[in-house]
Structures are given as structure tokens and as C-alpha cells.
PDB file of C-alpha atoms in Angstrom:
ATOM      1  CA  MET A  15     -22.828   1.364   0.601  1.00 51.00           C
ATOM      2  CA  SER A  16     -20.403   4.137  -0.309  1.00 53.00           C
ATOM      3  CA  PRO A  17     -22.078   7.443  -1.304  1.00 64.00           C
ATOM      4  CA  LEU A  18     -19.241   7.950  -3.814  1.00 65.00           C
ATOM      5  CA  PRO A  19     -20.286   6.375  -7.132  1.00 64.00           C
ATOM      6  CA  THR A  20     -16.882   6.321  -8.844  1.00 78.00           C
ATOM      7  CA  MET A  21     -13.646   4.706  -7.613  1.00 84.00           C
ATOM      8  CA  PRO A  22     -10.520   6.330  -9.123  1.00 85.00           C
ATOM      9  CA  VAL A  23      -7.847   3.890 -10.275  1.00 84.00           C
ATOM     10  CA  GLY A  24      -4.138   4.750 -10.348  1.00 79.00           C
ATOM     11  CA  VAL A  25      -3.152   2.672 -13.352  1.00 83.00           C
ATOM     12  CA  ASP A  26       0.619   2.725 -12.742  1.00 81.00           C
ATOM     13  CA  ARG A  27       0.223   1.781  -9.093  1.00 81.00           C
ATOM     14  CA  HIS A  28      -2.312  -0.943  -9.864  1.00 83.00           C
ATOM     15  CA  ILE A  29      -0.034  -2.512 -12.478  1.00 88.00           C
ATOM     16  CA  ALA A  30       2.924  -2.408 -10.092  1.00 85.00           C
ATOM     17  CA  ASP A  31       0.887  -4.005  -7.286  1.00 86.00           C
ATOM     18  CA  THR A  32      -0.385  -6.822  -9.517  1.00 90.00           C
ATOM     19  CA  ALA A  33       2.604  -7.431 -11.797  1.00 89.00           C
ATOM     20  CA  HIS A  34       3.426 -10.733 -10.069  1.00 89.00           C
ATOM     21  CA  MET A  35      -0.174 -12.017 -10.270  1.00 92.00           C
ATOM     22  CA  THR A  36      -1.899 -14.146 -12.873  1.00 93.00           C
ATOM     23  CA  ASN A  37      -4.894 -12.694 -14.725  1.00 93.00           C
ATOM     24  CA  GLU A  38      -7.210 -14.592 -12.388  1.00 91.00           C
ATOM     25  CA  GLU A  39      -5.476 -13.264  -9.262  1.00 91.00           C
ATOM     26  CA  ALA A  40      -5.305  -9.697 -10.587  1.00 90.00           C
ATOM     27  CA  GLY A  41      -8.998  -9.805 -11.494  1.00 93.00           C
ATOM     28  CA  ALA A  42      -9.923 -11.087  -8.037  1.00 92.00           C
ATOM     29  CA  TYR A  43      -7.754  -8.401  -6.406  1.00 92.00           C
ATOM     30  CA  PHE A  44      -9.409  -5.586  -8.373  1.00 92.00           C
ATOM     31  CA  ARG A  45     -12.913  -6.980  -7.817  1.00 93.00           C
ATOM     32  CA  LEU A  46     -12.383  -7.063  -4.050  1.00 91.00           C
ATOM     33  CA  GLN A  47     -11.132  -3.458  -4.169  1.00 89.00           C
ATOM     34  CA  ILE A  48     -14.426  -2.472  -5.805  1.00 91.00           C
ATOM     35  CA  PHE A  49     -16.441  -4.329  -3.149  1.00 91.00           C
ATOM     36  CA  ALA A  50     -14.401  -2.611  -0.414  1.00 87.00           C
ATOM     37  CA  TRP A  51     -14.991   0.823  -1.997  1.00 86.00           C
ATOM     38  CA  ARG A  52     -18.761   0.259  -1.865  1.00 87.00           C
ATOM     39  CA  SER A  53     -18.744  -1.162   1.679  1.00 88.00           C
ATOM     40  CA  PRO A  54     -19.028   0.801   4.946  1.00 82.00           C
ATOM     41  CA  GLY A  55     -15.595   1.693   6.255  1.00 82.00           C
ATOM     42  CA  CYS A  56     -13.946   0.469   3.032  1.00 85.00           C
ATOM     43  CA  CYS A  57     -13.400  -2.995   4.505  1.00 90.00           C
ATOM     44  CA  LEU A  58     -14.621  -6.548   4.003  1.00 93.00           C
ATOM     45  CA  PRO A  59     -15.442  -9.076   6.753  1.00 93.00           C
ATOM     46  CA  ASP A  60     -13.065 -11.997   7.290  1.00 92.00           C
ATOM     47  CA  ASP A  61     -15.418 -14.586   5.811  1.00 93.00           C
ATOM     48  CA  ASP A  62     -13.942 -17.004   3.262  1.00 93.00           C
ATOM     49  CA  ALA A  63     -17.368 -18.168   2.087  1.00 93.00           C
ATOM     50  CA  ARG A  64     -18.384 -14.572   1.394  1.00 92.00           C
ATOM     51  CA  PHE A  65     -15.129 -13.892  -0.457  1.00 93.00           C
ATOM     52  CA  ALA A  66     -15.757 -16.937  -2.639  1.00 92.00           C
ATOM     53  CA  ARG A  67     -19.296 -15.726  -3.456  1.00 93.00           C
ATOM     54  CA  MET A  68     -18.009 -12.247  -4.311  1.00 91.00           C
ATOM     55  CA  LEU A  69     -15.573 -13.719  -6.789  1.00 92.00           C
ATOM     56  CA  GLY A  70     -17.959 -16.356  -8.133  1.00 93.00           C
ATOM     57  CA  THR A  71     -15.623 -19.199  -7.276  1.00 92.00           C
ATOM     58  CA  THR A  72     -15.433 -22.164  -4.905  1.00 94.00           C
ATOM     59  CA  LEU A  73     -14.040 -22.213  -1.384  1.00 93.00           C
ATOM     60  CA  LYS A  74     -11.325 -24.588  -2.543  1.00 92.00           C
ATOM     61  CA  ARG A  75     -10.231 -22.255  -5.312  1.00 94.00           C
ATOM     62  CA  TRP A  76     -10.426 -19.226  -3.013  1.00 91.00           C
ATOM     63  CA  ALA A  77      -8.072 -21.005  -0.565  1.00 93.00           C
ATOM     64  CA  VAL A  78      -5.489 -21.085  -3.361  1.00 93.00           C
ATOM     65  CA  LEU A  79      -6.031 -17.458  -4.408  1.00 92.00           C
ATOM     66  CA  LYS A  80      -6.252 -15.967  -0.914  1.00 93.00           C
ATOM     67  CA  PRO A  81      -2.523 -15.739   0.042  1.00 93.00           C
ATOM     68  CA  ILE A  82      -1.717 -13.903  -3.194  1.00 92.00           C
ATOM     69  CA  VAL A  83      -4.817 -11.713  -3.498  1.00 91.00           C
ATOM     70  CA  LEU A  84      -4.815 -10.551   0.143  1.00 92.00           C
ATOM     71  CA  ALA A  85      -1.053 -10.017   0.414  1.00 90.00           C
ATOM     72  CA  ASN A  86      -1.548  -6.211   0.195  1.00 86.00           C
ATOM     73  CA  TRP A  87      -4.554  -6.220   2.546  1.00 91.00           C
ATOM     74  CA  THR A  88      -4.570  -5.829   6.328  1.00 92.00           C
ATOM     75  CA  LEU A  89      -6.672  -7.897   8.736  1.00 91.00           C
ATOM     76  CA  GLN A  90      -7.780  -5.921  11.790  1.00 88.00           C
ATOM     77  CA  ASN A  91     -10.716  -6.484  14.159  1.00 88.00           C
ATOM     78  CA  GLY A  92     -12.138  -9.179  11.903  1.00 90.00           C
ATOM     79  CA  ASN A  93     -12.122  -7.039   8.747  1.00 93.00           C
ATOM     80  CA  TRP A  94      -9.828  -6.875   5.716  1.00 92.00           C
ATOM     81  CA  SER A  95      -8.878  -3.418   4.418  1.00 91.00           C
ATOM     82  CA  ASN A  96      -6.764  -2.223   1.505  1.00 89.00           C
ATOM     83  CA  ASP A  97      -4.590   0.855   2.096  1.00 85.00           C
ATOM     84  CA  GLN A  98      -4.908   2.131  -1.465  1.00 83.00           C
ATOM     85  CA  VAL A  99      -8.715   1.968  -1.447  1.00 85.00           C
ATOM     86  CA  ALA A 100      -8.894   3.604   1.988  1.00 84.00           C
ATOM     87  CA  ARG A 101      -6.592   6.477   0.931  1.00 85.00           C
ATOM     88  CA  GLU A 102      -8.478   7.111  -2.307  1.00 83.00           C
ATOM     89  CA  HIS A 103     -11.835   7.033  -0.495  1.00 84.00           C
ATOM     90  CA  GLN A 104     -10.649   9.522   2.112  1.00 82.00           C
ATOM     91  CA  PHE A 105      -9.186  11.818  -0.570  1.00 83.00           C
ATOM     92  CA  VAL A 106     -12.347  11.803  -2.703  1.00 84.00           C
ATOM     93  CA  SER A 107     -14.615  12.219   0.351  1.00 82.00           C
ATOM     94  CA  GLU A 108     -12.664  15.262   1.555  1.00 81.00           C
ATOM     95  CA  LYS A 109     -12.711  16.772  -1.944  1.00 82.00           C
ATOM     96  CA  VAL A 110     -16.481  16.315  -2.232  1.00 81.00           C
ATOM     97  CA  GLU A 111     -17.017  17.822   1.224  1.00 80.00           C
ATOM     98  CA  ARG A 112     -14.869  20.874   0.370  1.00 83.00           C
ATOM     99  CA  LYS A 113     -16.932  21.496  -2.749  1.00 83.00           C
ATOM    100  CA  ARG A 114     -20.145  21.173  -0.767  1.00 81.00           C
ATOM    101  CA  ALA A 115     -18.881  23.620   1.858  1.00 82.00           C
ATOM    102  CA  ALA A 116     -17.821  26.115  -0.827  1.00 81.00           C
ATOM    103  CA  GLY A 117     -21.235  25.815  -2.442  1.00 80.00           C
ATOM    104  CA  ARG A 118     -23.000  26.495   0.855  1.00 79.00           C
ATOM    105  CA  LEU A 119     -20.929  29.634   1.462  1.00 79.00           C
ATOM    106  CA  GLY A 120     -20.779  31.059  -2.070  1.00 71.00           C
ATOM    107  CA  GLY A 121     -24.171  30.047  -3.351  1.00 57.00           C
ATOM    108  CA  ARG A 122     -26.282  31.667  -0.616  1.00 54.00           C
ATOM    109  CA  PRO A 123     -28.045  34.853  -1.932  1.00 53.00           C
ATOM    110  CA  LYS A 124     -28.048  38.112   0.006  1.00 52.00           C
ATOM    111  CA  SER A 125     -31.192  39.126   1.791  1.00 51.00           C
ATOM    112  CA  LEU A 126     -33.253  42.014   0.372  1.00 50.00           C
ATOM    113  CA  GLU A 127     -32.505  44.059   3.468  1.00 49.00           C
ATOM    114  CA  LEU A 128     -28.757  43.885   2.895  1.00 50.00           C
ATOM    115  CA  GLN A 129     -29.170  44.673  -0.796  1.00 52.00           C
ATOM    116  CA  ASP A 130     -31.187  47.795   0.048  1.00 51.00           C
ATOM    117  CA  GLN A 131     -28.547  48.938   2.535  1.00 52.00           C
ATOM    118  CA  GLU A 132     -25.732  48.576   0.007  1.00 50.00           C
ATOM    119  CA  GLU A 133     -27.700  50.555  -2.596  1.00 52.00           C
ATOM    120  CA  ALA A 134     -28.409  53.336  -0.091  1.00 49.00           C
ATOM    121  CA  LEU A 135     -24.712  53.762   0.781  1.00 52.00           C
ATOM    122  CA  GLY A 136     -24.043  55.246  -2.650  1.00 52.00           C
ATOM    123  CA  SER A 137     -21.428  54.725  -5.304  1.00 50.00           C
ATOM    124  CA  ALA A 138     -18.653  56.677  -3.522  1.00 48.00           C
ATOM    125  CA  ILE A 139     -18.436  54.264  -0.617  1.00 51.00           C
ATOM    126  CA  GLY A 140     -18.697  51.371  -3.055  1.00 52.00           C
ATOM    127  CA  LYS A 141     -15.731  52.663  -5.018  1.00 53.00           C
ATOM    128  CA  GLY A 142     -13.776  53.099  -1.810  1.00 55.00           C
ATOM    129  CA  ASN A 143     -14.436  49.526  -0.772  1.00 58.00           C
ATOM    130  CA  GLU A 144     -13.466  48.359  -4.243  1.00 59.00           C
ATOM    131  CA  SER A 145     -10.117  50.188  -3.993  1.00 60.00           C
ATOM    132  CA  GLU A 146      -9.428  48.666  -0.577  1.00 60.00           C
ATOM    133  CA  THR A 147     -10.223  45.212  -1.901  1.00 61.00           C
ATOM    134  CA  LYS A 148      -7.856  45.629  -4.858  1.00 63.00           C
ATOM    135  CA  ALA A 149      -5.079  46.891  -2.555  1.00 58.00           C
ATOM    136  CA  ALA A 150      -5.571  43.916  -0.242  1.00 58.00           C
ATOM    137  CA  LYS A 151      -5.358  41.512  -3.194  1.00 60.00           C
ATOM    138  CA  ALA A 152      -2.206  43.189  -4.484  1.00 55.00           C
ATOM    139  CA  LYS A 153      -0.586  42.905  -1.053  1.00 55.00           C
ATOM    140  CA  ALA A 154      -1.556  39.279  -0.827  1.00 50.00           C
ATOM    141  CA  LYS A 155       0.114  38.571  -4.176  1.00 54.00           C
ATOM    142  CA  GLU A 156       3.348  40.178  -2.964  1.00 48.00           C
ATOM    143  CA  SER A 157       3.457  38.050   0.187  1.00 45.00           C
ATOM    144  CA  PRO A 158       6.084  35.328   0.018  1.00 45.00           C
ATOM    145  CA  ILE A 159       4.999  31.697   0.066  1.00 41.00           C
ATOM    146  CA  VAL A 160       5.824  30.234   3.459  1.00 41.00           C
ATOM    147  CA  PRO A 161       6.707  26.528   3.262  1.00 43.00           C
ATOM    148  CA  THR A 162       4.821  24.245   5.604  1.00 47.00           C
ATOM    149  CA  GLY A 163       6.025  21.030   7.227  1.00 48.00           C
ATOM    150  CA  ASP A 164       9.475  19.520   7.114  1.00 48.00           C
ATOM    151  CA  GLU A 165      10.745  20.372   3.616  1.00 58.00           C
ATOM    152  CA  ASP A 166      13.969  18.356   3.951  1.00 69.00           C
ATOM    153  CA  PRO A 167      13.599  15.634   6.601  1.00 84.00           C
ATOM    154  CA  GLU A 168      16.727  13.799   7.651  1.00 84.00           C
ATOM    155  CA  GLY A 169      17.800  11.165   5.139  1.00 88.00           C
ATOM    156  CA  PHE A 170      14.983  11.799   2.647  1.00 92.00           C
ATOM    157  CA  ALA A 171      17.248  13.170  -0.077  1.00 92.00           C
ATOM    158  CA  GLU A 172      19.485  10.099   0.150  1.00 92.00           C
ATOM    159  CA  PHE A 173      16.427   7.838   0.006  1.00 93.00           C
ATOM    160  CA  LYS A 174      15.165   9.663  -3.080  1.00 92.00           C
ATOM    161  CA  SER A 175      18.540   9.209  -4.760  1.00 91.00           C
ATOM    162  CA  ALA A 176      18.762   5.504  -3.853  1.00 92.00           C
ATOM    163  CA  TYR A 177      15.215   4.558  -4.846  1.00 94.00           C
ATOM    164  CA  PRO A 178      14.937   2.804  -8.267  1.00 93.00           C
ATOM    165  CA  LYS A 179      13.801   4.960 -11.176  1.00 92.00           C
ATOM    166  CA  ARG A 180      10.336   4.568 -12.723  1.00 91.00           C
ATOM    167  CA  ASN A 181       8.993   5.680 -16.089  1.00 89.00           C
ATOM    168  CA  VAL A 182       7.473   8.783 -14.446  1.00 89.00           C
ATOM    169  CA  ALA A 183       8.691  11.531 -12.138  1.00 90.00           C
ATOM    170  CA  PHE A 184       9.448  10.779  -8.487  1.00 91.00           C
ATOM    171  CA  PRO A 185       6.367  11.650  -6.284  1.00 91.00           C
ATOM    172  CA  THR A 186       8.321  13.890  -3.904  1.00 91.00           C
ATOM    173  CA  THR A 187       5.376  15.403  -2.017  1.00 92.00           C
ATOM    174  CA  TYR A 188       3.591  12.119  -1.290  1.00 93.00           C
ATOM    175  CA  ALA A 189       6.830  10.245  -0.636  1.00 92.00           C
ATOM    176  CA  ARG A 190       7.967  12.884   1.878  1.00 92.00           C
ATOM    177  CA  LYS A 191       4.668  12.516   3.735  1.00 92.00           C
ATOM    178  CA  ARG A 192       5.040   8.711   3.872  1.00 93.00           C
ATOM    179  CA  TRP A 193       8.690   9.088   4.931  1.00 92.00           C
ATOM    180  CA  LEU A 194       7.669  11.206   7.927  1.00 93.00           C
ATOM    181  CA  GLU A 195       4.945   8.688   8.819  1.00 93.00           C
ATOM    182  CA  ALA A 196       7.495   5.865   8.747  1.00 91.00           C
ATOM    183  CA  ARG A 197       9.864   7.861  10.962  1.00 91.00           C
ATOM    184  CA  ARG A 198       7.071   8.523  13.459  1.00 90.00           C
ATOM    185  CA  ARG A 199       6.428   4.761  13.607  1.00 88.00           C
ATOM    186  CA  GLY A 200      10.024   4.216  14.704  1.00 86.00           C
ATOM    187  CA  ALA A 201      11.826   3.371  11.450  1.00 88.00           C
ATOM    188  CA  THR A 202      15.330   4.797  11.108  1.00 89.00           C
ATOM    189  CA  PRO A 203      16.641   6.531   7.964  1.00 90.00           C
ATOM    190  CA  ALA A 204      19.457   3.968   7.724  1.00 89.00           C
ATOM    191  CA  GLU A 205      17.173   0.926   7.553  1.00 89.00           C
ATOM    192  CA  ILE A 206      14.791   2.562   5.052  1.00 92.00           C
ATOM    193  CA  ILE A 207      17.652   3.667   2.794  1.00 92.00           C
ATOM    194  CA  ALA A 208      19.280   0.228   3.010  1.00 90.00           C
ATOM    195  CA  GLY A 209      15.976  -1.353   1.956  1.00 90.00           C
ATOM    196  CA  ALA A 210      15.615   1.117  -0.952  1.00 91.00           C
ATOM    197  CA  LYS A 211      19.110   0.294  -2.187  1.00 92.00           C
ATOM    198  CA  ALA A 212      18.412  -3.443  -1.993  1.00 89.00           C
ATOM    199  CA  TYR A 213      15.124  -2.921  -3.835  1.00 91.00           C
ATOM    200  CA  ALA A 214      16.930  -0.944  -6.555  1.00 88.00           C
ATOM    201  CA  VAL A 215      19.489  -3.736  -7.015  1.00 86.00           C
ATOM    202  CA  GLU A 216      16.681  -6.281  -7.242  1.00 88.00           C
ATOM    203  CA  GLN A 217      14.765  -4.267  -9.863  1.00 89.00           C
ATOM    204  CA  GLU A 218      17.924  -3.882 -11.954  1.00 83.00           C
ATOM    205  CA  ARG A 219      18.568  -7.623 -11.727  1.00 83.00           C
ATOM    206  CA  ILE A 220      15.090  -8.596 -12.951  1.00 86.00           C
ATOM    207  CA  GLY A 221      15.003  -5.895 -15.633  1.00 81.00           C
ATOM    208  CA  LYS A 222      12.165  -3.768 -14.203  1.00 87.00           C
ATOM    209  CA  ALA A 223      14.137  -0.616 -13.299  1.00 85.00           C
ATOM    210  CA  GLY A 224      12.871   2.421 -15.182  1.00 87.00           C
ATOM    211  CA  THR A 225       9.477   0.866 -15.927  1.00 90.00           C
ATOM    212  CA  GLU A 226       5.947   1.185 -14.524  1.00 89.00           C
ATOM    213  CA  PHE A 227       6.462  -2.104 -12.676  1.00 90.00           C
ATOM    214  CA  VAL A 228       8.594  -0.416 -10.006  1.00 91.00           C
ATOM    215  CA  LYS A 229       6.421   0.472  -7.023  1.00 92.00           C
ATOM    216  CA  THR A 230       5.817   4.164  -6.440  1.00 93.00           C
ATOM    217  CA  ALA A 231       7.984   5.436  -3.598  1.00 93.00           C
ATOM    218  CA  ASP A 232       5.019   6.607  -1.508  1.00 94.00           C
ATOM    219  CA  ALA A 233       3.314   3.194  -1.759  1.00 93.00           C
ATOM    220  CA  TRP A 234       6.613   1.422  -0.989  1.00 93.00           C
ATOM    221  CA  LEU A 235       7.048   3.523   2.153  1.00 94.00           C
ATOM    222  CA  HIS A 236       3.423   3.220   3.256  1.00 94.00           C
ATOM    223  CA  GLN A 237       3.607  -0.587   2.996  1.00 93.00           C
ATOM    224  CA  ARG A 238       6.928  -0.579   4.910  1.00 91.00           C
ATOM    225  CA  ARG A 239       8.558  -2.592   2.162  1.00 92.00           C
ATOM    226  CA  TRP A 240      12.089  -1.934   3.478  1.00 89.00           C
ATOM    227  CA  ARG A 241      11.339  -4.779   5.890  1.00 89.00           C
ATOM    228  CA  ASP A 242      11.293  -7.188   2.922  1.00 89.00           C
ATOM    229  CA  TYR A 243      15.065  -7.058   2.663  1.00 81.00           C
ATOM    230  CA  PRO A 244      17.927  -8.374   4.858  1.00 65.00           C
ATOM    231  CA  GLN A 245      17.565  -7.158   8.420  1.00 56.00           C
ATOM    232  CA  THR A 246      20.246  -5.775  10.653  1.00 49.00           C
ATOM    233  CA  ALA A 247      21.315  -7.492  13.864  1.00 46.00           C
ATOM    234  CA  GLY A 248      18.933  -6.977  16.741  1.00 47.00           C
ATOM    235  CA  GLU A 249      15.746  -6.795  14.663  1.00 47.00           C
ATOM    236  CA  PRO A 250      13.055  -9.481  15.150  1.00 52.00           C
ATOM    237  CA  SER A 251      13.332 -12.484  12.839  1.00 55.00           C
ATOM    238  CA  LEU A 252      10.974 -12.951   9.928  1.00 57.00           C
ATOM    239  CA  ALA A 253       9.642 -16.203  11.371  1.00 57.00           C
ATOM    240  CA  ALA A 254       8.687 -14.407  14.596  1.00 58.00           C
ATOM    241  CA  GLU A 255       6.744 -11.715  12.724  1.00 67.00           C
ATOM    242  CA  ILE A 256       4.539 -14.039  10.656  1.00 79.00           C
ATOM    243  CA  PRO A 257       2.067 -16.476  12.309  1.00 84.00           C
ATOM    244  CA  LEU A 258       2.493 -20.182  11.590  1.00 88.00           C
ATOM    245  CA  GLU A 259      -0.919 -20.381   9.910  1.00 88.00           C
ATOM    246  CA  VAL A 260       0.169 -17.742   7.384  1.00 85.00           C
ATOM    247  CA  TRP A 261       3.318 -19.764   6.680  1.00 87.00           C
ATOM    248  CA  ARG A 262       1.159 -22.848   6.135  1.00 91.00           C
ATOM    249  CA  GLU A 263      -1.088 -20.986   3.667  1.00 89.00           C
ATOM    250  CA  ARG A 264       1.955 -19.761   1.741  1.00 89.00           C
ATOM    251  CA  VAL A 265       3.499 -23.226   1.529  1.00 92.00           C
ATOM    252  CA  ARG A 266       0.162 -24.700   0.370  1.00 92.00           C
ATOM    253  CA  ALA A 267      -0.044 -22.027  -2.345  1.00 89.00           C
ATOM    254  CA  TRP A 268       3.570 -22.695  -3.325  1.00 89.00           C
ATOM    255  CA  LYS A 269       2.897 -26.411  -3.746  1.00 89.00           C
ATOM    256  CA  SER A 270      -0.376 -25.906  -5.646  1.00 90.00           C
ATOM    257  CA  ARG A 271       1.188 -23.344  -8.002  1.00 86.00           C
ATOM    258  CA  GLY A 272       4.043 -25.570  -9.068  1.00 85.00           C
ATOM    259  CA  GLY A 273       6.797 -23.786  -7.161  1.00 84.00           C
ATOM    260  CA  HIS A 274       5.783 -20.131  -7.652  1.00 85.00           C
ATOM    261  CA  TRP A 275       6.977 -18.196  -4.575  1.00 82.00           C
ATOM    262  CA  PRO A 276       6.235 -14.427  -4.776  1.00 78.00           C
ATOM    263  CA  TRP A 277       7.291 -13.530  -1.201  1.00 76.00           C
ATOM    264  CA  GLN A 278      10.651 -11.855  -1.629  1.00 69.00           C
ATOM    265  CA  ARG A 279      11.593 -11.628   2.034  1.00 71.00           C
ATOM    266  CA  THR A 280      12.798 -15.219   2.014  1.00 81.00           C
ATOM    267  CA  GLU A 281      13.708 -18.056  -0.320  1.00 86.00           C
ATOM    268  CA  PRO A 282      11.114 -20.754  -1.191  1.00 91.00           C
ATOM    269  CA  PRO A 283      10.582 -23.725   1.140  1.00 91.00           C
ATOM    270  CA  ASP A 284      12.801 -26.106  -0.865  1.00 90.00           C
ATOM    271  CA  ASP A 285      15.790 -23.737  -0.570  1.00 89.00           C
ATOM    272  CA  PRO A 286      18.087 -24.471   2.427  1.00 88.00           C
ATOM    273  CA  ARG A 287      18.257 -20.710   3.102  1.00 87.00           C
ATOM    274  CA  THR A 288      14.497 -20.357   3.561  1.00 89.00           C
ATOM    275  CA  LYS A 289      13.117 -18.718   6.694  1.00 87.00           C
ATOM    276  CA  VAL A 290       9.966 -20.829   6.688  1.00 89.00           C
ATOM    277  CA  PRO A 291       9.834 -22.340  10.224  1.00 91.00           C
ATOM    278  CA  PRO A 292      11.131 -25.940  10.403  1.00 91.00           C
ATOM    279  CA  VAL A 293       7.905 -27.098  12.072  1.00 91.00           C
ATOM    280  CA  VAL A 294       5.927 -25.982   8.999  1.00 90.00           C
ATOM    281  CA  LEU A 295       8.423 -27.588   6.615  1.00 91.00           C
ATOM    282  CA  ALA A 296       8.118 -30.857   8.549  1.00 90.00           C
ATOM    283  CA  GLU A 297       4.314 -30.776   8.273  1.00 92.00           C
ATOM    284  CA  PHE A 298       4.641 -30.721   4.485  1.00 92.00           C
ATOM    285  CA  GLY A 299       7.402 -33.329   4.388  1.00 91.00           C
ATOM    286  CA  ILE A 300      10.061 -30.860   3.216  1.00 90.00           C
ATOM    287  CA  ARG A 301      13.602 -31.695   4.301  1.00 87.00           C
ATOM    288  CA  HIS A 302      16.784 -30.061   3.101  1.00 81.00           C
ATOM    289  CA  PRO A 303      19.949 -32.049   2.242  1.00 72.00           C
ATOM    290  CA  ALA A 304      21.710 -30.862   5.394  1.00 59.00           C
ATOM    291  CA  GLU A 305      18.868 -32.223   7.529  1.00 53.00           C
ATOM    292  CA  ARG A 306      18.698 -35.680   5.928  1.00 51.00           C
ATOM    293  CA  PRO A 307      20.448 -38.500   7.801  1.00 51.00           C
ATOM    294  CA  THR A 308      23.572 -39.851   6.206  1.00 45.00           C
ATOM    295  CA  LEU A 309      23.632 -43.243   4.541  1.00 43.00           C
ATOM    296  CA  ALA A 310      25.665 -44.662   7.408  1.00 42.00           C
ATOM    297  CA  LEU A 311      23.071 -43.673   9.971  1.00 46.00           C
ATOM    298  CA  MET A 312      20.222 -44.976   7.828  1.00 46.00           C
ATOM    299  CA  THR A 313      21.849 -48.369   7.269  1.00 47.00           C
ATOM    300  CA  GLY A 314      23.514 -48.715  10.638  1.00 52.00           C
ATOM    301  CA  THR A 315      26.920 -49.235   9.065  1.00 46.00           C
ATOM    302  CA  GLY A 316      28.446 -46.366  10.931  1.00 43.00           C
ATOM    303  CA  ARG A 317      28.210 -48.037  14.343  1.00 42.00           C
TER     304      ARG A 317
END
């Protein structure tokens, strides 16, 4: 169990991450975040029965909720983890440890022997030391602040300009850090900026630009959301990136939810432009007009 009793919640980010969910899905998402916070390593085992018990629901209902609720989670080595929970846990843990270290250094009393020595040195030496200390502090105040890290990485300013506006200030410091992480992973400025522009157009179209429902730029970068938009030639196809079983789960959820399709990287299964693999569409009996045989072929009149 986590030694940290309180889990901080970024309200704006949480609302943006769950805006597309129903109340049931959003509640399940938040409840699993709490369980992850209180679990070793901030992760939950890949056990559907356990997930269902955590949420107080049935396995059948959990199968419907799972594709939506775990969309922002990552499965690795048999465990599900949530980036937001992991980042907050690391931040709070480091803050607590810094306070503990400061307490150990500043709270330790001087020994009697040292106190006696300082008293024996006399007030003159004490005043001299005090003057030196004040001079050192004054010099430190005059020292210029030296910037650390890459203050203006290539393309970041253009990304910041292209990213859709929210109802709060742009998180420049955190976004710059996530930008550099994305660049180290191999992403190019051009593809990230193109994704940001497409995201901005989308948010304008659905009326969310300038509101809290726009994802924060640092979260958008950390989740590599630029990959959700049209890819350039030479990049791997969407169907190749996502396992068939995941496609099947998404199509099942789409059918059970009456046509709700929250995955923005492709059109829903009944749209001829969808990137859902044909083999999965066939399993669910979904055929597009272009794939249906003509009347002549069906009746044999075209021979």
C-alpha cells in the first residue's frame, strides 16, 4: 500500500481526460486511479475478475466498460499503469523525501562541545563571521540566474502557437519537458506540429476550443496524441499498430453502446473509410456497400 495518504487530483486534466465518458465510465476510471495510487508500483494486475470486484460490477459489464476506462492506461509486464497517477506519485514522493532530508539536516541540535567552543571564541570573531556571511549572501543575490536545459528547443515555439487554446495559461515548462521527451523517442517537430494543428481544427469544429475540455499540452505530448491524426507516407498503418483483439474489443463496445465510437484515429466500423481490419469487420458481419456483391452477381443474371 502507498505510504502517501492523499492523492492530488488535477481537476482540469481529469475533466479533459473523461469528457467523452459516461458518469459510470468516469467513476470507474477515477476509482481505478485511486486503487493504483494505493498499490505497490502504482499499477494494477491484468485480472478482469479483480477489476470487476474493485468496481463492484459483473464481468460482463466490465467487458463493456474496459475499452473505454483503460484507454489511457498502459499494459506492461502483466500490469496496467496510468501515466497521470505515476507522475503524481513520483512528484509527491520526491517532495516528501526532500522535506524529510531538510528536517534531518536542519533539525539536528549542536553538541555541547561545539556550543562551548563557539562561546569561547568571543564576540569579535562572531561578528566577523556574521559580516562574511552577509557579504556572501549579497554576492549571491547579485549573481545572474543561469538558465538550465534547452530553453527554446527546435519547433517548440511553433507547436505552442499551433496548439488549441484552453481556459488557462499554456503550461510552458511542463510542455517543454514533454516535447524534449518526445523528440528523444524519435518524433519529429513536423509530425508533432501537424498533429497539434489537426487537433486544434478538431476542437474548433466540436466547440471545445478555449475550454477546460481541451487536453493540457503536456498531457497531449506525453500520451503521443499527435499519432491520432492522419499519418504521413512511410509511417506504419494504424491497423498494424493495434492488435486484432483490441480491435475486437472496440467493435464489441461500439455495438453494445449503440454506435458510440470515441477513438478519433479512425472512423467507426460502419464507415467505408474505417481502418478497422477487414477480418475483424467480417467476424461481426459488417460489410460496406463497396464490398457487397451486385444484384447481377447475386441473381446470376450477369452471366
